[in-house]
Each structure stands twice: as C-alpha cells, then as structure tokens.
Short mmCIF file of C-alpha atoms in Angstrom, two decimals:
data_model
loop_
_atom_site.label_atom_id
_atom_site.label_comp_id
_atom_site.label_asym_id
_atom_site.label_seq_id
_atom_site.Cartn_x
_atom_site.Cartn_y
_atom_site.Cartn_z
CA MET A 244 81.85 -54.14 -9.95
CA ASN A 245 82.38 -50.99 -12.51
CA SER A 246 79.96 -48.80 -14.51
CA ILE A 247 80.10 -48.12 -17.99
CA ILE A 248 79.18 -44.23 -18.01
CA ILE A 249 78.05 -41.53 -20.59
CA PRO A 250 81.16 -39.54 -21.11
CA GLU A 251 80.82 -35.79 -21.01
CA LEU A 252 80.34 -35.24 -25.06
CA GLY A 253 80.19 -31.12 -25.21
CA GLU A 254 79.22 -28.35 -23.83
CA GLY A 255 75.30 -28.27 -23.67
CA ILE A 256 74.71 -31.85 -24.81
CA THR A 257 72.66 -33.48 -21.76
CA LYS A 258 71.70 -36.55 -23.28
CA ALA A 259 72.79 -39.35 -25.82
CA THR A 260 70.85 -42.59 -27.31
CA VAL A 261 72.12 -45.96 -27.27
CA ALA A 262 72.10 -46.83 -31.16
CA CYS A 263 73.68 -50.13 -30.86
CA TRP A 264 75.38 -52.16 -28.52
CA HIS A 265 78.46 -54.41 -29.78
CA ALA A 266 78.27 -56.80 -26.57
CA LYS A 267 75.67 -58.69 -25.24
CA GLN A 268 75.10 -59.22 -21.13
CA GLY A 269 77.24 -61.87 -20.04
CA GLN A 270 80.02 -61.57 -22.60
CA ARG A 271 83.50 -61.36 -21.47
CA ILE A 272 85.04 -58.25 -22.85
CA GLN A 273 88.83 -57.05 -23.36
CA LYS A 274 89.96 -53.45 -22.56
CA GLY A 275 89.72 -51.19 -25.99
CA ASP A 276 86.85 -53.81 -27.47
CA ASP A 277 83.91 -51.15 -29.00
CA LEU A 278 80.91 -51.91 -26.46
CA VAL A 279 78.41 -49.16 -27.29
CA GLU A 280 77.30 -47.04 -29.67
CA LEU A 281 75.83 -43.63 -28.67
CA VAL A 282 74.19 -40.93 -30.91
CA THR A 283 73.55 -37.41 -30.08
CA ASP A 284 73.17 -34.45 -32.56
CA LYS A 285 74.95 -35.79 -35.71
CA ALA A 286 77.45 -37.62 -34.40
CA VAL A 287 77.69 -41.37 -33.46
CA PHE A 288 79.96 -41.61 -30.43
CA ASN A 289 81.54 -45.24 -29.63
CA VAL A 290 82.66 -46.01 -25.88
CA ALA A 291 85.18 -48.49 -25.50
CA ALA A 292 86.26 -50.85 -22.53
CA ASP A 293 88.52 -49.55 -20.17
CA GLN A 294 89.24 -52.71 -18.52
CA ASN A 295 89.05 -56.65 -19.02
CA GLY A 296 85.65 -58.21 -17.46
CA MET A 297 82.42 -59.36 -18.22
CA ILE A 298 78.97 -57.40 -19.10
CA LYS A 299 77.22 -57.53 -15.84
CA GLU A 300 73.91 -56.07 -16.70
CA ILE A 301 72.85 -53.50 -19.33
CA LEU A 302 70.62 -50.80 -18.41
CA VAL A 303 70.00 -48.84 -21.34
CA PRO A 304 69.00 -50.90 -23.92
CA GLU A 305 69.41 -49.94 -28.01
CA GLY A 306 67.00 -47.32 -28.75
CA LYS A 307 66.63 -45.30 -25.36
CA GLU A 308 68.02 -42.10 -24.62
CA ALA A 309 70.07 -41.29 -21.36
CA LEU A 310 71.63 -38.49 -19.61
CA ILE A 311 75.26 -37.67 -19.73
CA GLY A 312 76.73 -39.26 -16.69
CA SER A 313 74.17 -42.29 -16.39
CA THR A 314 75.31 -45.59 -16.12
CA LEU A 315 74.92 -47.88 -19.86
CA ALA A 316 76.00 -51.20 -17.68
CA TYR A 317 77.94 -53.29 -15.33
CA ILE A 318 81.62 -54.89 -15.65
CA GLU A 319 82.86 -57.32 -13.24
CA MET B 159 97.63 -37.60 -54.19
CA SER B 160 98.65 -36.85 -50.59
CA THR B 161 100.57 -33.72 -49.28
CA LYS B 162 101.77 -33.16 -45.89
CA GLN B 163 100.78 -29.89 -44.52
CA SER B 164 101.80 -28.49 -40.84
CA SER B 165 100.83 -31.37 -38.97
CA CYS B 166 97.88 -32.43 -41.03
CA VAL B 167 97.92 -35.14 -44.27
CA ILE B 168 95.75 -34.01 -46.96
CA GLN B 169 94.96 -36.77 -49.38
CA ASP B 170 92.31 -36.32 -52.34
CA TRP B 171 90.94 -40.08 -53.00
CA GLY B 172 89.27 -38.46 -56.21
CA LEU B 173 85.84 -40.90 -57.37
CA ILE B 174 85.97 -44.18 -55.06
CA GLY B 175 83.54 -46.39 -54.05
CA TYR B 176 81.96 -45.47 -50.57
CA LEU B 177 82.90 -49.03 -49.09
CA GLN B 178 86.45 -48.98 -49.91
CA ALA B 179 86.53 -45.07 -49.09
CA TYR B 180 84.86 -46.40 -45.33
CA ASP B 181 87.59 -49.02 -45.02
CA ARG B 182 90.29 -46.50 -45.67
CA GLN B 183 88.86 -44.34 -42.98
CA LYS B 184 88.97 -47.09 -40.63
CA ASP B 185 92.41 -47.94 -41.11
CA LEU B 186 93.36 -44.07 -40.55
CA VAL B 187 91.47 -43.43 -37.67
CA LYS B 188 93.95 -46.45 -36.05
CA ARG B 189 96.52 -44.79 -37.30
CA VAL B 190 95.66 -41.22 -35.74
CA ILE B 191 94.46 -42.86 -32.42
CA ALA B 192 97.69 -44.37 -32.09
CA GLY B 193 99.38 -40.80 -32.53
CA GLU B 194 99.75 -40.27 -36.34
CA SER B 195 98.93 -36.84 -37.86
CA PRO B 196 95.20 -35.82 -38.31
CA ARG B 197 94.29 -36.63 -41.86
CA LEU B 198 91.93 -34.42 -43.89
CA ILE B 199 90.10 -36.44 -47.01
CA VAL B 200 88.72 -34.93 -50.12
CA CYS B 201 86.65 -37.26 -52.31
CA GLU B 202 83.39 -38.08 -54.41
CA HIS B 203 81.78 -41.13 -54.81
CA PRO B 204 79.56 -43.02 -57.28
CA ALA B 205 75.97 -42.62 -56.58
CA VAL B 206 75.19 -43.90 -52.70
CA LEU B 207 72.21 -43.61 -50.17
CA THR B 208 73.60 -44.26 -46.77
CA MET B 209 71.77 -44.51 -43.76
CA GLY B 210 73.08 -42.97 -40.31
CA ARG B 211 72.28 -44.71 -37.18
CA MET B 212 69.05 -42.23 -36.86
CA THR B 213 67.44 -43.20 -40.18
CA LYS B 214 63.75 -44.02 -40.34
CA PRO B 215 62.86 -46.51 -43.21
CA GLU B 216 60.04 -44.14 -44.45
CA ASN B 217 62.86 -41.67 -45.49
CA LEU B 218 63.71 -43.68 -48.31
CA LEU B 219 60.68 -42.54 -50.56
CA TRP B 220 61.21 -45.28 -53.24
CA THR B 221 61.07 -49.05 -53.01
CA ALA B 222 64.60 -50.95 -52.62
CA GLU B 223 63.95 -52.15 -56.22
CA SER B 224 63.79 -49.12 -57.67
CA ILE B 225 66.84 -47.74 -56.38
CA LYS B 226 68.50 -50.69 -57.03
CA ALA B 227 67.41 -50.41 -60.73
CA GLN B 228 69.39 -47.04 -60.97
CA GLY B 229 72.21 -48.73 -59.84
CA VAL B 230 72.46 -47.29 -56.52
CA ASP B 231 73.81 -48.97 -53.72
CA VAL B 232 72.37 -48.44 -50.09
CA ILE B 233 74.69 -48.77 -47.07
CA SER B 234 74.17 -48.70 -43.35
CA VAL B 235 77.19 -46.77 -41.48
CA ASP B 236 77.81 -45.75 -38.20
CA ARG B 237 77.73 -41.96 -38.25
CA GLY B 238 75.21 -39.59 -37.11
CA GLY B 239 72.24 -38.67 -38.78
CA ASP B 240 69.40 -39.90 -41.31
CA VAL B 241 69.52 -41.36 -45.03
CA THR B 242 71.56 -39.09 -47.12
CA LEU B 243 72.87 -39.26 -50.78
CA HIS B 244 76.48 -39.53 -52.57
CA ALA B 245 76.58 -38.79 -56.06
CA PRO B 246 79.43 -37.41 -58.25
CA GLY B 247 79.82 -33.19 -58.22
CA GLN B 248 78.82 -33.57 -54.36
CA LEU B 249 82.23 -33.11 -52.63
CA VAL B 250 82.80 -35.11 -49.73
CA VAL B 251 85.51 -34.16 -46.76
CA TYR B 252 86.23 -36.40 -44.02
CA PRO B 253 88.67 -35.04 -41.74
CA ILE B 254 89.97 -37.38 -39.15
CA ILE B 255 90.96 -35.54 -36.23
CA ASN B 256 91.76 -36.33 -32.81
CA LEU B 257 89.29 -34.24 -30.71
CA ALA B 258 90.53 -34.78 -27.27
CA ASP B 259 93.43 -32.36 -28.61
CA ARG B 260 90.58 -30.00 -29.36
CA GLY B 261 88.52 -29.99 -26.20
CA ARG B 262 86.46 -33.02 -26.54
CA ASP B 263 83.04 -31.16 -27.49
CA LEU B 264 81.39 -32.98 -30.58
CA LYS B 265 78.85 -30.02 -30.56
CA VAL B 266 81.79 -27.48 -31.24
CA PHE B 267 83.30 -29.79 -33.94
CA LEU B 268 80.22 -29.96 -35.84
CA GLU B 269 79.64 -26.12 -35.74
CA GLU B 270 83.22 -25.98 -36.90
CA LEU B 271 82.32 -27.79 -39.85
CA GLU B 272 79.29 -26.05 -40.94
CA GLN B 273 81.49 -22.85 -40.48
CA VAL B 274 83.85 -23.84 -42.71
CA VAL B 275 81.36 -24.54 -45.40
CA ILE B 276 79.64 -21.47 -44.68
CA ASP B 277 83.28 -19.39 -45.25
CA LEU B 278 83.86 -21.49 -48.21
CA LEU B 279 80.44 -20.65 -49.75
CA ARG B 280 80.83 -16.95 -49.55
CA GLU B 281 83.97 -17.27 -52.06
CA PHE B 282 81.70 -17.97 -54.09
CA ASP B 283 79.42 -15.00 -53.17
CA ILE B 284 76.75 -17.18 -51.62
CA LEU B 285 75.19 -16.27 -48.60
CA ALA B 286 74.86 -19.53 -46.71
CA GLY B 287 73.92 -20.01 -42.75
CA SER B 288 73.30 -22.52 -40.45
CA ILE B 289 69.86 -23.28 -38.71
CA ASN B 290 68.76 -23.50 -35.03
CA GLY B 291 68.38 -26.93 -34.26
CA GLN B 292 68.78 -28.47 -38.06
CA ARG B 293 72.40 -29.25 -38.57
CA GLY B 294 74.41 -28.69 -42.06
CA VAL B 295 74.66 -25.71 -44.10
CA TRP B 296 71.59 -24.30 -45.61
CA VAL B 297 70.93 -21.26 -48.46
CA GLY B 298 67.52 -19.82 -47.50
CA GLN B 299 64.95 -22.43 -46.89
CA ASP B 300 67.35 -25.20 -49.27
CA LYS B 301 70.10 -27.19 -47.98
CA ILE B 302 73.88 -27.35 -49.91
CA ALA B 303 75.88 -29.24 -47.39
CA SER B 304 75.08 -32.15 -44.84
CA ILE B 305 77.24 -33.01 -41.90
CA GLY B 306 77.71 -36.26 -39.66
CA ILE B 307 80.23 -37.33 -37.67
CA GLY B 308 81.62 -40.81 -36.48
CA VAL B 309 84.09 -40.94 -33.26
CA ARG B 310 86.54 -43.56 -32.03
CA LYS B 311 88.67 -42.57 -28.75
CA TRP B 312 87.59 -39.16 -29.58
CA VAL B 313 88.89 -39.19 -33.42
CA SER B 314 86.46 -38.15 -36.07
CA TYR B 315 85.42 -39.91 -38.95
CA HIS B 316 82.84 -39.39 -41.66
CA GLY B 317 82.23 -35.42 -42.27
CA LEU B 318 80.27 -33.24 -44.56
CA ALA B 319 78.99 -33.51 -47.96
CA LEU B 320 78.62 -30.53 -50.38
CA ASN B 321 76.59 -30.37 -53.29
CA VAL B 322 78.85 -28.73 -55.87
CA ASN B 323 77.51 -30.14 -59.19
CA THR B 324 75.36 -32.86 -57.90
CA ASP B 325 72.55 -34.07 -60.15
CA LEU B 326 69.73 -33.08 -57.33
CA LYS B 327 67.24 -35.06 -59.33
CA LEU B 328 68.82 -38.27 -57.13
CA PHE B 329 67.96 -36.76 -53.93
CA HIS B 330 64.02 -37.59 -54.88
CA MET B 331 64.91 -41.15 -53.79
CA ILE B 332 64.96 -39.87 -50.17
CA ARG B 333 63.75 -37.28 -47.59
CA PRO B 334 67.30 -35.99 -47.23
CA CYS B 335 68.14 -36.39 -43.48
CA GLY B 336 64.48 -37.00 -42.63
CA LEU B 337 63.68 -33.99 -43.61
CA ASN B 338 60.90 -32.22 -46.06
CA VAL B 339 63.59 -29.69 -47.78
CA GLN B 340 64.85 -28.77 -51.04
CA MET B 341 68.24 -29.44 -51.65
CA THR B 342 70.34 -27.37 -53.66
CA SER B 343 73.88 -27.31 -55.36
CA VAL B 344 76.84 -24.22 -55.93
CA GLN B 345 76.19 -24.75 -59.49
CA LYS B 346 72.19 -24.24 -59.47
CA LEU B 347 73.04 -21.45 -57.49
CA LYS B 348 75.55 -19.89 -59.68
CA GLY B 349 73.76 -21.06 -62.80
CA LYS B 350 77.17 -23.44 -64.21
CA SER B 351 79.24 -25.89 -63.19
CA ILE B 352 81.72 -25.19 -60.92
CA ASP B 353 85.76 -26.36 -61.12
CA MET B 354 85.62 -29.34 -58.45
CA ASN B 355 89.69 -28.82 -57.78
CA VAL B 356 88.95 -25.10 -57.47
CA VAL B 357 86.47 -25.93 -54.55
CA LYS B 358 88.75 -29.08 -52.91
CA GLU B 359 91.53 -25.95 -53.01
CA LYS B 360 89.34 -24.11 -51.23
CA ILE B 361 87.94 -25.97 -48.57
CA ILE B 362 91.48 -27.53 -47.65
CA ALA B 363 92.69 -23.66 -47.51
CA GLN B 364 89.65 -23.16 -45.00
CA PHE B 365 90.26 -26.49 -42.59
CA LYS B 366 93.59 -25.48 -42.36
CA LEU B 367 92.43 -21.74 -41.47
CA LYS B 368 89.97 -23.10 -38.90
CA ILE B 369 90.59 -26.93 -37.99
CA PHE B 370 94.49 -27.67 -38.18
#
C-alpha cells in the first residue's frame, strides 16, 4: 500500500487545505489522474496519481487542513 | 496576436469570454506540461464574477438574480482565493509556466507576480506595495490588483488581474477576495483613462525582466 503525501509547496508553507477530491474511496485510478486539489495561500495545487491502483482510504476529507508531508490517502 | 520572445510565447487574447479563455488555458497547461515553451497571456474579460476555491457565499453581496440582471455571470473556478470580479478595462495576465524549473515554490511565485505589478505601477508614478498577510497589490489601503493561481504538475495557470480602467462600481456586488476593502484603479489614481496597450507592453516587459 502506498501513500499520497502532501508535497513540499514552498519555503514557509507548512500546511494546505483539501479543497476537493476528484476520486472517491474504492475508486480505481490511473497514473496521471487528478486526485485532489489542495489550497494554500492564493494557490490551488492539483495532486495527480503517480501510479495505477485503487483508493483504499481517504484520511483528509474536503475542507480539512493538514501539514505538509501528511498522508492524504492510501492507494493499493 | 502571438509573438515568440526568447523562451516564452506571448499572446494577446484581447477581450475574451472567461470560459473560452479558461479552456484555452487548460490546453496550454497540457502543452507546457508536455515540454512546450511557457506562455504569457494578456487579455480582458466581459464582466464576470469568479469564485475561487475558498469563496464564502456571504461574500456575494447581491442576490444571484440581481447579479444576473446586470448581465454578469458567476463561475466557480479552480484557483486560490475568494470571489473576484473581471470586467473590461481590467488587465488579466495568465502566466503558464513550469514552476519545477523555478524552485517549486508557490509562495515565491506569488510574490514575484506581486512584484511585477508593483514595478509596473512605479512606471506610472504610482507607489504600490504588498501587505503582510494579504495577497494582491495595494495602494495605501486600497487594492488595485488581485492574485490567484492554479498549479497542475507544477505548471501554473490563472494569474493576476490589475484594475486599469475598470468600472469600480461593479465591485459593489461582492466583498472582493472576502475582504472589506475599497478597490482602486490606475485610471482613478491618475485621473484619466489609460491606454491598455501601453499597460500590456509594460507588464510584458516586466515579466521578461523578472520571470522569463
């Protein structure tokens, strides 16, 4: 099982808010698919799948904030 | 109009509908992700309210019916920030750039966009600046430009909107960017209408100097 992590977004940016999930728990995804939109400062950052698989579990729901480096979801 | 300048392609889309411009941006984002040259788009939009991902509904101060009666569309968009207004006379700039080549730092890029506008306004003898904790560009306590970007695979889209000759009364429909602020424009500050083509030329020069 692999993790989808909030990437480093810039110096001094410590957290981001999940604005929108494009995939649901249990959904099959393909490498390159848009998975989740993160909002920080005045930027929306799209996180794409880096592998094929299935969303096993979403840990950070829409509207919730999480620290950079946190796990957003698990893929298997 | 399209001109290739060094490694960046500059395009002037003129007055273009917001959604048409958005579709074109999405296409260009794909091209830049695929390795094509970065783009710098300058344009104006017919009056439209766009709601970024952090928009709170209460920041639309007029009812949906009243806004529609003014011929103004309301569109949800995938950029940072709250609600903002675009209208003729406002210069909109969409830099479509691979930020992976520039240190992958959203904060630095947002600050660079602000600095482009600040330095542009200095050419009009307008002393503008940024305010700690608030994005955008300000002249005193009044806001003159708004910033909000989207990023896909580290390629930026959306960008900045600078009030040049904008009809500022249109901002009464909203609480711009969710703030209780007064908006201003170059026209208001200089007491005369400004040639948009001159502003476009100057902002392109600023981008070439600082970003490309």
